[in-house]
Short mmCIF file of C-alpha atoms in Angstrom, two decimals:
data_model
loop_
_atom_site.label_atom_id
_atom_site.label_comp_id
_atom_site.label_asym_id
_atom_site.label_seq_id
_atom_site.Cartn_x
_atom_site.Cartn_y
_atom_site.Cartn_z
CA MET A 1 40.66 21.03 20.68
CA ALA A 2 42.44 23.36 23.09
CA LYS A 3 45.55 25.45 22.58
CA ILE A 4 47.87 25.38 25.57
CA THR A 5 51.48 26.38 26.15
CA ILE A 6 53.91 23.99 27.84
CA ASP A 7 57.39 25.26 28.66
CA GLY A 8 57.07 28.14 26.22
CA LYS A 9 55.81 26.18 23.24
CA GLU A 10 52.20 26.22 22.05
CA TYR A 11 50.40 22.93 21.39
CA THR A 12 46.94 21.89 20.27
CA VAL A 13 45.58 19.08 22.44
CA SER A 14 42.30 17.27 23.01
CA ASP A 15 39.60 19.03 25.00
CA GLY A 16 38.69 17.90 28.49
CA ILE A 17 41.78 15.84 29.26
CA THR A 18 44.18 16.29 32.16
CA VAL A 19 47.48 18.11 31.84
CA VAL A 20 49.28 14.77 32.30
CA GLN A 21 47.38 13.31 29.33
CA ALA A 22 47.83 16.48 27.25
CA ALA A 23 51.57 16.40 27.86
CA ALA A 24 51.64 12.73 26.80
CA GLU A 25 49.88 13.71 23.55
CA VAL A 26 52.77 16.02 22.66
CA GLY A 27 55.51 13.72 23.97
CA ILE A 28 56.27 15.46 27.26
CA THR A 29 56.69 13.49 30.49
CA ILE A 30 55.03 14.75 33.64
CA PRO A 31 56.11 12.37 36.41
CA HIS A 32 53.37 10.75 38.49
CA TYR A 33 52.66 7.69 40.61
CA CYS A 34 49.08 7.76 41.86
CA TYR A 35 47.44 8.90 38.63
CA HIS A 36 46.07 6.36 36.16
CA PRO A 37 43.61 7.50 33.48
CA ALA A 38 41.27 4.53 34.09
CA LEU A 39 40.99 5.29 37.82
CA ARG A 40 39.88 8.33 39.76
CA ALA A 41 42.70 10.74 40.59
CA PRO A 42 43.23 11.32 44.32
CA GLY A 43 46.30 13.53 43.76
CA ASN A 44 48.13 12.05 46.73
CA CYS A 45 51.65 11.45 45.41
CA ARG A 46 52.30 15.13 44.44
CA MET A 47 54.89 14.19 41.79
CA CYS A 48 52.96 15.82 38.94
CA LEU A 49 53.16 19.34 40.38
CA ILE A 50 53.23 22.00 37.68
CA GLU A 51 53.36 25.76 37.55
CA LEU A 52 50.05 26.90 36.11
CA THR A 53 48.90 30.18 34.56
CA LEU A 54 45.17 30.19 34.01
CA PRO A 55 43.72 31.84 30.87
CA GLY A 56 43.49 35.61 31.25
CA ARG A 57 45.69 35.74 34.36
CA PRO A 58 48.82 37.92 34.31
CA GLY A 59 51.11 35.30 35.82
CA PRO A 60 51.40 31.89 37.48
CA GLU A 61 49.22 30.89 40.40
CA ARG A 62 50.86 31.25 43.80
CA GLN A 63 50.57 27.53 44.52
CA LEU A 64 51.72 24.74 42.27
CA ALA A 65 48.91 22.65 40.78
CA ILE A 66 48.68 18.89 40.26
CA GLY A 67 48.79 17.90 36.59
CA CYS A 68 46.62 14.84 37.16
CA GLY A 69 43.73 16.88 38.56
CA THR A 70 43.93 19.89 36.26
CA ARG A 71 42.07 19.79 32.97
CA VAL A 72 43.29 21.74 29.99
CA ALA A 73 41.63 24.99 28.95
CA ASP A 74 42.22 27.16 25.91
CA GLY A 75 44.99 29.67 26.65
CA MET A 76 46.38 27.77 29.67
CA VAL A 77 50.13 28.09 30.26
CA VAL A 78 51.99 25.24 31.98
CA SER A 79 55.55 25.12 33.18
CA ASN A 80 56.93 21.64 33.65
CA THR A 81 60.50 22.84 34.21
CA ALA A 82 60.26 25.94 36.43
CA PRO A 83 62.84 25.92 39.26
CA ARG A 84 60.18 25.68 41.96
CA VAL A 85 58.57 22.73 40.10
CA LYS A 86 61.87 20.88 40.00
CA ALA A 87 62.52 21.66 43.67
CA ALA A 88 59.06 20.43 44.69
CA ARG A 89 59.49 17.17 42.80
CA ALA A 90 62.93 16.58 44.29
CA MET A 91 61.56 17.07 47.78
CA THR A 92 58.61 14.79 47.07
CA LEU A 93 60.94 12.08 45.84
CA GLU A 94 63.18 12.45 48.88
CA PHE A 95 60.11 12.00 51.05
CA LEU A 96 58.84 8.97 49.12
CA LEU A 97 62.28 7.34 49.38
CA ILE A 98 62.65 7.77 53.14
CA HIS A 99 61.71 4.18 53.88
CA HIS A 100 62.27 2.69 50.43
CA PRO A 101 65.01 0.02 50.42
CA LEU A 102 67.97 0.22 48.06
CA ASP A 103 67.17 -3.18 46.58
CA CYS A 104 67.11 -2.33 42.88
CA PRO A 105 69.63 -5.12 42.12
CA THR A 106 67.11 -7.71 43.30
CA CYS A 107 63.83 -5.94 42.46
CA ASP A 108 61.75 -7.27 39.56
CA GLN A 109 60.67 -3.75 38.68
CA ALA A 110 64.21 -2.52 37.98
CA GLY A 111 64.36 -1.43 34.38
CA GLU A 112 60.69 -0.49 34.23
CA CYS A 113 60.40 1.30 37.60
CA HIS A 114 59.06 4.83 37.69
CA LEU A 115 60.61 5.40 41.10
CA GLN A 116 63.99 4.52 39.65
CA ASP A 117 63.45 6.57 36.49
CA TYR A 118 62.09 9.68 38.18
CA THR A 119 64.72 9.62 40.90
CA TYR A 120 67.38 9.64 38.22
CA GLU A 121 65.67 12.45 36.30
CA PHE A 122 64.09 14.62 38.99
CA GLY A 123 65.46 13.58 42.38
CA ASN A 124 68.47 14.03 44.64
CA ASP A 125 71.38 11.62 44.76
CA ARG A 126 71.29 11.32 48.55
CA SER A 127 68.85 11.39 51.45
CA ARG A 128 68.98 13.54 54.56
CA TYR A 129 67.00 10.98 56.55
CA VAL A 130 69.20 9.38 59.20
CA GLU A 131 66.62 7.53 61.32
CA ALA A 132 66.00 3.81 61.08
CA LYS A 133 63.88 2.83 58.08
CA GLN A 134 60.58 1.10 58.63
CA THR A 135 60.75 -2.50 57.44
CA PRO A 136 57.23 -3.92 57.17
CA PRO A 137 57.18 -7.54 56.01
CA ARG A 138 56.76 -9.04 52.54
CA LYS A 139 53.24 -10.43 52.26
CA GLN A 140 51.50 -12.93 50.02
CA VAL A 141 48.26 -11.05 49.43
CA GLY A 142 46.79 -13.49 46.92
CA PRO A 143 47.52 -16.64 44.92
CA HIS A 144 49.25 -14.65 42.19
CA ILE A 145 50.50 -11.50 43.93
CA ASP A 146 53.13 -10.74 46.57
CA LEU A 147 53.51 -7.37 48.29
CA PHE A 148 56.98 -6.04 49.12
CA THR A 149 55.66 -3.53 51.60
CA THR A 150 58.97 -1.73 52.04
CA ARG A 151 58.87 -0.56 48.41
CA CYS A 152 55.33 0.83 48.53
CA VAL A 153 54.82 4.60 48.16
CA VAL A 154 51.12 4.28 49.07
CA CYS A 155 49.93 5.69 45.76
CA THR A 156 46.75 3.53 46.21
CA ARG A 157 46.38 2.64 42.53
CA CYS A 158 45.87 -1.00 43.57
CA VAL A 159 43.25 -0.08 46.16
CA ARG A 160 41.30 1.99 43.65
CA PHE A 161 41.58 -0.78 41.04
CA CYS A 162 39.92 -3.23 43.41
CA GLU A 163 37.24 -0.69 44.28
CA GLU A 164 36.46 0.68 40.83
CA ILE A 165 37.33 -1.98 38.22
CA THR A 166 36.59 -5.26 40.02
CA GLY A 167 34.37 -3.91 42.78
CA THR A 168 35.83 -6.52 45.12
CA SER A 169 37.74 -4.16 47.48
CA GLU A 170 40.15 -6.77 48.83
CA LEU A 171 42.95 -4.22 49.27
CA GLY A 172 42.92 -1.30 51.67
CA LEU A 173 45.10 0.93 53.84
CA ILE A 174 45.88 -0.07 57.39
CA HIS A 175 47.49 1.99 60.18
CA ARG A 176 47.77 5.79 60.07
CA GLY A 177 50.03 8.59 58.90
CA GLY A 178 53.60 7.52 58.25
CA HIS A 179 52.73 3.94 59.18
CA ASN A 180 50.21 3.51 56.35
CA GLU A 181 50.46 0.12 54.63
CA ILE A 182 48.59 -1.64 51.86
CA ASP A 183 47.08 -4.93 53.00
CA VAL A 184 44.20 -7.28 52.39
CA TYR A 185 41.28 -7.44 54.73
CA PRO A 186 41.42 -10.42 57.14
CA GLY A 187 40.16 -13.58 55.48
CA ARG A 188 39.79 -11.92 52.06
CA PRO A 189 42.86 -12.61 49.89
CA LEU A 190 43.31 -10.85 46.58
CA ASP A 191 41.94 -13.67 44.46
CA ASN A 192 39.59 -12.02 41.97
CA LYS A 193 40.10 -12.98 38.31
CA LEU A 194 41.73 -9.64 37.48
CA SER A 195 44.24 -9.64 40.34
CA GLY A 196 47.33 -9.69 38.10
CA ASN A 197 46.58 -6.17 36.92
CA VAL A 198 47.62 -4.70 40.28
CA ALA A 199 51.21 -5.73 39.50
CA ASP A 200 50.97 -3.89 36.16
CA ILE A 201 49.72 -0.66 37.69
CA CYS A 202 52.09 -0.66 40.68
CA PRO A 203 54.66 1.96 39.63
CA VAL A 204 57.43 0.95 42.07
CA GLY A 205 57.61 -2.87 42.22
CA ALA A 206 55.81 -3.26 45.54
CA LEU A 207 53.16 -5.57 44.07
CA VAL A 208 54.73 -8.30 41.97
CA SER A 209 53.45 -11.24 40.01
CA ARG A 210 54.64 -14.51 41.55
CA ASP A 211 54.58 -16.03 38.07
CA PHE A 212 57.23 -13.58 36.83
CA LEU A 213 59.19 -13.14 40.08
CA TYR A 214 62.97 -13.40 39.51
CA ARG A 215 62.55 -14.99 36.05
CA SER A 216 64.16 -12.27 33.95
CA ARG A 217 65.32 -8.69 33.88
CA PRO A 218 62.96 -6.68 31.67
CA TRP A 219 65.78 -5.49 29.41
CA PHE A 220 66.56 -9.07 28.38
CA LEU A 221 63.01 -9.64 27.13
CA LYS A 222 61.86 -9.37 23.54
CA LYS A 223 58.24 -8.39 22.88
CA VAL A 224 55.57 -8.78 20.23
CA ASN A 225 51.98 -7.59 20.13
CA SER A 226 49.41 -10.36 20.19
CA VAL A 227 45.85 -11.32 21.15
CA CYS A 228 44.90 -13.41 24.16
CA PRO A 229 43.47 -16.86 23.26
CA GLY A 230 41.83 -17.29 26.67
CA CYS A 231 38.30 -16.37 25.55
CA SER A 232 36.34 -14.79 22.72
CA LYS A 233 36.88 -11.22 24.02
CA GLY A 234 40.16 -10.74 22.14
CA CYS A 235 42.13 -8.83 24.76
CA ASN A 236 45.16 -7.09 23.25
CA THR A 237 48.37 -8.35 24.81
CA THR A 238 52.13 -8.13 24.70
CA VAL A 239 53.96 -11.47 24.67
CA GLU A 240 57.41 -11.23 26.26
CA PHE A 241 59.94 -13.98 25.67
CA ARG A 242 63.56 -14.92 26.14
CA ASP A 243 65.74 -17.90 25.14
CA ASN A 244 62.89 -19.63 23.25
CA GLU A 245 60.59 -19.44 26.26
CA ILE A 246 57.52 -17.32 26.93
CA VAL A 247 58.18 -15.44 30.17
CA ARG A 248 55.34 -12.97 30.63
CA ILE A 249 52.10 -11.79 29.05
CA LYS A 250 50.76 -8.33 29.79
CA PRO A 251 47.68 -6.43 28.61
CA ARG A 252 48.02 -3.88 25.84
CA TYR A 253 45.69 -0.89 25.78
CA HIS A 254 42.66 -0.99 23.50
CA ALA A 255 39.83 1.36 24.38
CA ASP A 256 37.14 -0.71 22.64
CA VAL A 257 38.21 -4.18 23.78
CA ASN A 258 40.00 -4.49 27.11
CA ASP A 259 41.01 -0.96 28.14
CA PHE A 260 44.24 -1.44 30.17
CA TRP A 261 43.36 -4.85 31.64
CA MET A 262 43.27 -8.60 31.12
CA CYS A 263 42.11 -11.52 33.26
CA ASP A 264 44.35 -13.91 35.18
CA ASP A 265 43.21 -16.89 33.11
CA GLY A 266 44.65 -15.26 30.00
CA ARG A 267 47.69 -13.79 31.75
CA TYR A 268 48.84 -17.03 33.36
CA GLY A 269 47.38 -19.49 30.87
CA TYR A 270 50.37 -19.53 28.50
CA HIS A 271 52.46 -22.19 30.26
CA TYR A 272 51.28 -24.98 27.98
CA ALA A 273 53.26 -23.28 25.20
CA ASN A 274 56.44 -23.89 27.26
CA ASP A 275 55.51 -27.47 28.16
CA PRO A 276 58.55 -29.76 27.73
CA ASN A 277 56.21 -32.49 26.46
CA ARG A 278 55.23 -30.46 23.39
CA LEU A 279 55.04 -32.45 20.16
CA LYS A 280 58.08 -31.66 18.05
CA SER A 281 58.13 -34.21 15.24
CA PRO A 282 55.60 -35.75 12.84
CA MET A 283 54.77 -39.32 13.74
CA ILE A 284 53.09 -42.28 12.09
CA ARG A 285 51.69 -45.36 13.79
CA ASP A 286 53.66 -48.59 13.68
CA GLY A 287 51.74 -51.21 15.62
CA GLU A 288 51.06 -49.91 19.11
CA SER A 289 53.54 -47.05 18.84
CA LEU A 290 53.82 -43.72 17.10
CA VAL A 291 57.25 -43.36 15.55
CA PRO A 292 58.87 -40.15 14.26
CA THR A 293 59.03 -39.83 10.51
CA GLY A 294 59.56 -37.24 7.80
CA TRP A 295 57.03 -34.70 6.63
CA ASN A 296 56.97 -36.01 3.05
CA THR A 297 56.08 -39.46 4.37
CA VAL A 298 53.23 -37.93 6.36
CA PHE A 299 51.85 -35.90 3.45
CA GLU A 300 51.95 -38.90 1.11
CA ALA A 301 50.40 -41.20 3.71
CA ILE A 302 47.51 -38.81 4.35
CA ALA A 303 46.86 -38.34 0.65
CA ALA A 304 46.95 -42.10 0.03
CA LYS A 305 44.63 -42.86 2.95
CA ILE A 306 42.07 -40.24 1.90
CA ALA A 307 42.12 -41.65 -1.64
CA GLU A 308 41.67 -45.18 -0.27
CA LEU A 309 38.76 -44.26 2.01
CA GLY A 310 37.12 -41.85 -0.42
CA GLY A 311 37.13 -38.15 0.34
CA GLU A 312 33.39 -38.07 0.90
CA ASN A 313 33.89 -40.49 3.81
CA VAL A 314 36.42 -38.31 5.59
CA ALA A 315 35.49 -35.70 8.20
CA ILE A 316 37.53 -32.54 8.65
CA LEU A 317 37.29 -30.96 12.09
CA ALA A 318 38.86 -27.54 12.49
CA SER A 319 39.53 -25.92 15.83
CA ALA A 320 38.20 -22.71 17.37
CA PHE A 321 41.86 -22.10 18.32
CA ASN A 322 42.88 -21.95 14.65
CA THR A 323 43.49 -18.52 13.14
CA ASN A 324 41.31 -17.15 10.36
CA GLU A 325 44.02 -17.99 7.86
CA GLU A 326 44.35 -21.58 9.07
CA LEU A 327 40.57 -21.96 8.91
CA ARG A 328 40.49 -20.68 5.36
CA ALA A 329 43.15 -23.19 4.31
CA ILE A 330 41.34 -26.02 6.14
CA GLY A 331 38.06 -25.09 4.47
CA ARG A 332 39.67 -25.19 1.06
CA LEU A 333 41.31 -28.53 1.88
CA ALA A 334 37.92 -30.01 2.75
CA MET A 335 36.04 -28.65 -0.24
CA GLU A 336 38.64 -28.58 -3.03
CA ALA A 337 41.09 -31.40 -2.22
CA VAL A 338 39.31 -33.94 -0.01
CA GLY A 339 35.85 -33.30 -1.43
CA THR A 340 33.88 -33.78 1.77
CA LYS A 341 30.90 -31.98 3.21
CA HIS A 342 31.61 -33.29 6.68
CA VAL A 343 33.27 -30.18 8.12
CA GLY A 344 32.93 -29.12 11.74
CA LEU A 345 34.46 -26.82 14.35
CA ILE A 346 35.58 -28.31 17.65
CA SER A 347 35.99 -26.07 20.66
CA GLN A 348 35.98 -25.77 24.41
CA PRO A 349 32.34 -26.20 25.46
CA ILE A 350 30.63 -23.25 27.10
CA THR A 351 29.90 -24.34 30.67
CA SER A 352 29.43 -21.10 32.58
CA GLU A 353 28.21 -17.53 32.28
CA ASP A 354 30.22 -14.36 31.67
CA THR A 355 32.19 -13.16 34.68
CA VAL A 356 31.03 -9.59 35.08
CA TYR A 357 32.92 -6.95 37.07
CA PRO A 358 31.85 -3.30 37.23
CA LYS A 359 34.29 -2.28 34.46
CA PHE A 360 35.40 -5.53 32.85
CA VAL A 361 33.72 -8.65 31.50
CA ILE A 362 35.38 -12.04 31.08
CA GLU A 363 33.46 -13.84 28.37
CA LYS A 364 32.06 -17.33 28.88
CA ASP A 365 33.18 -18.64 25.49
CA LYS A 366 36.74 -19.86 26.13
CA ASN A 367 37.57 -20.09 22.43
CA PRO A 368 39.44 -17.23 20.76
CA ASN A 369 38.11 -17.73 17.25
CA ARG A 370 34.70 -19.36 17.24
CA ALA A 371 33.32 -16.30 15.45
CA GLY A 372 36.01 -16.49 12.78
CA GLY A 373 35.48 -20.22 12.32
CA LEU A 374 31.75 -19.93 11.76
CA ALA A 375 32.18 -16.96 9.42
CA ILE A 376 34.85 -18.61 7.28
CA LEU A 377 33.70 -22.24 7.28
CA GLY A 378 30.02 -21.36 7.14
CA ASP A 379 27.31 -22.58 9.47
CA VAL A 380 29.12 -25.79 10.34
CA PRO A 381 28.38 -28.01 13.35
CA THR A 382 30.22 -27.10 16.56
CA ASP A 383 30.97 -28.73 19.90
CA GLU A 384 29.17 -32.10 20.30
CA ASP A 385 27.51 -31.72 16.91
CA ALA A 386 30.95 -31.47 15.30
CA TRP A 387 32.10 -34.74 16.90
CA ALA A 388 28.88 -36.37 15.66
CA LEU A 389 30.23 -35.93 12.12
CA LEU A 390 32.48 -38.90 12.90
CA ASP A 391 29.46 -41.19 12.98
CA GLY A 392 29.60 -43.12 9.73
CA ALA A 393 32.90 -41.55 8.65
CA LYS A 394 35.78 -43.83 7.76
CA GLY A 395 38.51 -41.31 8.43
CA ALA A 396 39.07 -37.90 9.95
CA VAL A 397 41.56 -35.06 10.06
CA VAL A 398 41.24 -33.30 13.41
CA PHE A 399 42.92 -30.00 14.28
CA GLY A 400 43.33 -29.71 18.05
CA GLY A 401 45.52 -27.16 19.78
CA ILE A 402 42.90 -26.69 22.50
CA PRO A 403 44.63 -26.79 25.89
CA GLY A 404 42.92 -29.03 28.42
CA LEU A 405 40.29 -30.31 26.01
CA GLU A 406 38.33 -33.16 27.59
CA LEU A 407 36.61 -35.75 25.40
CA SER A 408 33.56 -37.75 26.37
CA GLU A 409 33.46 -41.54 26.24
CA GLN A 410 31.15 -41.22 23.24
CA VAL A 411 33.67 -39.12 21.35
CA LEU A 412 36.51 -41.49 22.23
CA ALA A 413 34.44 -44.41 20.93
CA ARG A 414 33.83 -42.53 17.68
CA LEU A 415 37.55 -41.88 17.28
CA GLU A 416 38.46 -45.50 17.89
CA ALA A 417 35.95 -46.65 15.27
CA LEU A 418 37.74 -44.73 12.48
CA ALA A 419 39.88 -46.56 9.96
CA CYS A 420 42.31 -43.63 9.92
CA LEU A 421 42.70 -40.67 12.26
CA VAL A 422 45.04 -37.77 11.49
CA VAL A 423 45.58 -35.34 14.38
CA VAL A 424 47.25 -31.94 14.29
CA ASP A 425 48.01 -30.94 17.87
CA ILE A 426 50.64 -29.42 20.12
CA LEU A 427 50.63 -31.75 23.15
CA PRO A 428 50.06 -35.48 23.71
CA SER A 429 46.36 -35.96 24.33
CA ALA A 430 43.50 -38.43 24.07
CA LEU A 431 43.37 -37.45 20.40
CA THR A 432 47.01 -38.25 19.69
CA GLU A 433 46.81 -41.52 21.64
CA ARG A 434 44.25 -42.75 19.10
CA ALA A 435 45.83 -41.20 16.00
CA ASP A 436 47.37 -43.05 13.11
CA ILE A 437 49.25 -39.95 12.03
CA VAL A 438 50.25 -37.05 14.29
CA ALA A 439 51.38 -33.68 12.96
CA PRO A 440 52.87 -31.21 15.47
CA GLY A 441 51.21 -27.82 15.22
CA THR A 442 51.78 -24.39 16.74
CA ALA A 443 50.76 -22.65 19.96
CA PHE A 444 49.32 -19.14 19.73
CA THR A 445 52.71 -17.64 20.50
CA GLU A 446 54.13 -19.29 17.37
CA LYS A 447 51.34 -18.31 15.00
CA GLU A 448 50.93 -15.49 12.54
CA GLY A 449 47.43 -14.56 11.52
CA CYS A 450 44.22 -13.19 12.98
CA PHE A 451 41.49 -14.07 15.45
CA THR A 452 37.96 -12.71 15.14
CA SER A 453 36.46 -11.75 18.49
CA SER A 454 32.87 -12.18 19.60
CA GLN A 455 32.39 -8.50 18.69
CA LYS A 456 33.46 -9.28 15.09
CA ARG A 457 36.77 -7.49 15.46
CA VAL A 458 39.57 -9.06 13.39
CA GLN A 459 42.87 -8.68 15.26
CA ARG A 460 46.36 -9.77 14.40
CA LEU A 461 48.66 -12.16 16.27
CA ASN A 462 52.38 -11.75 15.76
CA ARG A 463 54.80 -14.62 16.11
CA ALA A 464 57.01 -14.53 19.21
CA LEU A 465 58.82 -17.83 18.69
CA PRO A 466 59.28 -20.07 15.65
CA PRO A 467 57.37 -23.37 15.41
CA LEU A 468 58.87 -25.81 17.90
CA GLY A 469 61.25 -28.51 16.63
CA ARG A 470 60.01 -29.81 13.29
CA SER A 471 56.50 -28.44 13.77
CA LEU A 472 54.76 -26.66 10.93
CA ASP A 473 52.29 -23.82 10.76
CA GLU A 474 48.86 -25.38 10.33
CA TRP A 475 48.28 -23.48 7.08
CA THR A 476 51.57 -24.78 5.67
CA PHE A 477 50.65 -28.31 6.71
CA VAL A 478 47.29 -28.00 4.96
CA CYS A 479 48.84 -26.64 1.77
CA GLU A 480 51.35 -29.51 1.66
CA VAL A 481 48.63 -32.12 2.18
CA ALA A 482 46.61 -30.51 -0.62
CA ARG A 483 49.70 -30.54 -2.85
CA ALA A 484 50.19 -34.23 -2.14
CA MET A 485 46.61 -34.71 -3.32
CA GLY A 486 47.30 -32.82 -6.52
CA ARG A 487 45.75 -29.52 -5.49
CA GLU A 488 47.79 -26.32 -5.39
CA PHE A 489 46.52 -23.45 -3.20
CA GLY A 490 49.36 -21.10 -4.12
CA TYR A 491 49.75 -19.41 -0.75
CA LEU A 492 53.24 -18.14 0.01
CA SER A 493 52.48 -16.11 3.13
CA VAL A 494 49.84 -15.57 5.79
CA GLY A 495 49.10 -12.15 4.35
CA GLU A 496 48.09 -13.74 1.05
CA ILE A 497 45.53 -15.90 2.87
CA THR A 498 44.22 -12.83 4.75
CA ASP A 499 43.68 -11.12 1.41
CA ASP A 500 42.07 -14.28 0.00
CA ILE A 501 39.59 -14.30 2.90
CA ALA A 502 38.74 -10.64 2.28
CA SER A 503 38.04 -11.34 -1.39
CA SER A 504 36.29 -14.70 -0.95
CA VAL A 505 34.28 -14.48 2.26
CA GLU A 506 31.60 -11.78 2.12
CA ALA A 507 31.62 -11.11 5.86
CA PHE A 508 35.33 -10.24 5.66
CA SER A 509 34.98 -7.82 2.75
CA GLY A 510 37.53 -5.04 3.21
CA ALA A 511 39.45 -6.87 5.95
CA GLY A 512 42.54 -7.47 3.85
CA ASP A 513 46.04 -7.77 5.23
CA SER A 514 46.84 -4.05 4.92
CA ALA A 515 43.53 -2.99 6.50
CA ILE A 516 44.09 -4.76 9.83
CA GLY A 517 46.00 -2.23 11.88
CA SER A 518 46.81 -2.04 15.57
CA ARG A 519 43.15 -1.49 16.46
CA GLY A 520 41.89 -4.32 14.27
CA TYR A 521 39.08 -4.31 11.73
CA VAL A 522 35.42 -4.56 12.75
CA LEU A 523 33.59 -6.70 10.21
CA GLY A 524 30.83 -4.80 8.47
CA SER A 525 32.25 -1.40 9.40
CA GLY A 526 33.52 -0.78 5.88
CA GLU A 527 36.84 0.69 6.99
CA PRO A 528 39.79 -0.09 9.26
CA ALA A 529 39.48 0.93 12.89
CA PRO A 530 41.04 4.42 12.97
CA GLU A 531 44.46 4.80 14.54
CA THR A 532 44.70 7.53 17.15
CA MET A 533 47.38 9.01 19.39
CA THR A 534 45.23 11.21 21.59
CA GLY A 535 43.90 10.91 25.13
CA ASN A 536 44.41 7.47 26.66
CA ASP A 537 46.03 6.12 23.49
CA ALA A 538 48.80 8.70 23.84
CA TYR A 539 49.08 8.00 27.56
CA ALA A 540 49.30 4.24 26.94
CA ALA A 541 51.96 4.68 24.27
CA LYS A 542 54.11 6.77 26.60
CA TYR A 543 53.61 5.10 29.97
CA TRP A 544 52.03 1.68 29.43
CA ASP A 545 52.60 -0.39 26.29
#
């Protein structure tokens, strides 16, 4: 640790970090645009200028230093508020705003714009520039990203992201001097699978996500922390929503999982949760049609059918999109209430390899909780082997919730051969078309519980929206079916199931509800992942999350 003084007060901060990071550790803002702790620091925006007194020197250095390129040293003295620091920042802002349009009322970044915030805090209220502003055009630089060139302050975060994180280098600087612009190279649009991150790191609203464009002001959005269901990596995310609709998903910093990033598949893959065709009511088959009915009718019908067919002749297929808690309840339903050994885990098949970038990997397994399913249910059949459990079965309870799941002709034939098919799903599908009973379930944005990543890290999802219409949490549905069959599980909350898993499943020993913090719990580690507010964690808390 190093002892430094900022604005007359002594602090103890982490060794080896920049002054910008050190200030974030102690809650002090040093304004900056070009600096990002996951990218190299070119020091080109000059907003983080500080007055610096090196250890052992009698007074401040003659020139101001850049906080993003200066690393802390024991005995260092920093002034973040000296008159010449304030004057330098005001002049820098005036320069950056020379060609910037006054379009805050229509800019998506308003409300979370560092140019707006720093101008208010550090800048002047008027410009001395009287010449005509440059007005370079708005550009579509990729399938997901637009560039409002007039807003750009040429901090080059986006260029460095494409060079250092993805290694694809689609973005670059064209023209020279005051005519510098960000642009793509001819014939090479920004279409790598991490392209959405450039909108996150753009500090001034020049690069915007077309998916979010003009949908909502940031201050109208509510937010919860969650985990991306797009693959088995378990990227930490923030789900933002408004008026019962998911509006945006952004990455949340986790040093050991996804750093500051997430892929476009996860970022833009939430729209199925907003689908107007979502199932909203339990239904039971009447001839060729499924007709809405009450939950009690459904629970009693399922219990009666399982009793008629014999529990040992019923297959239970859980989903790799179910949470740990749902899987635990499903496992108990199969073993304790239904009394069947035919338990499997359906999932999206793995059809490709990992997508590997220099500093980020998108995993090939497109299921968020395969690891949790296999740990909680045991070594059960998966994928095609799971569907094979339907051979010889008279009935089945299938938990879907897998967006875009495609079924083979062989699987469809197996489903049609069943005397009774119960499907828990969120959208009409080939499964629900063949079901005798349909129970509407929950999308990941409506769930509470945990996923277990491929790295055995148990991480918590928080509910953004309530279950849609008359839908039920899957674990509640399972408990009610078990009750109808005369079996009482006694769960009153998701946390109780989390604790039950920790006490009943050896692999989850220690991973009780209170042990799963913001950094998750790595199975087998013996202790919760430690919370920290130093280095990049402090930076993320202040400037990112």
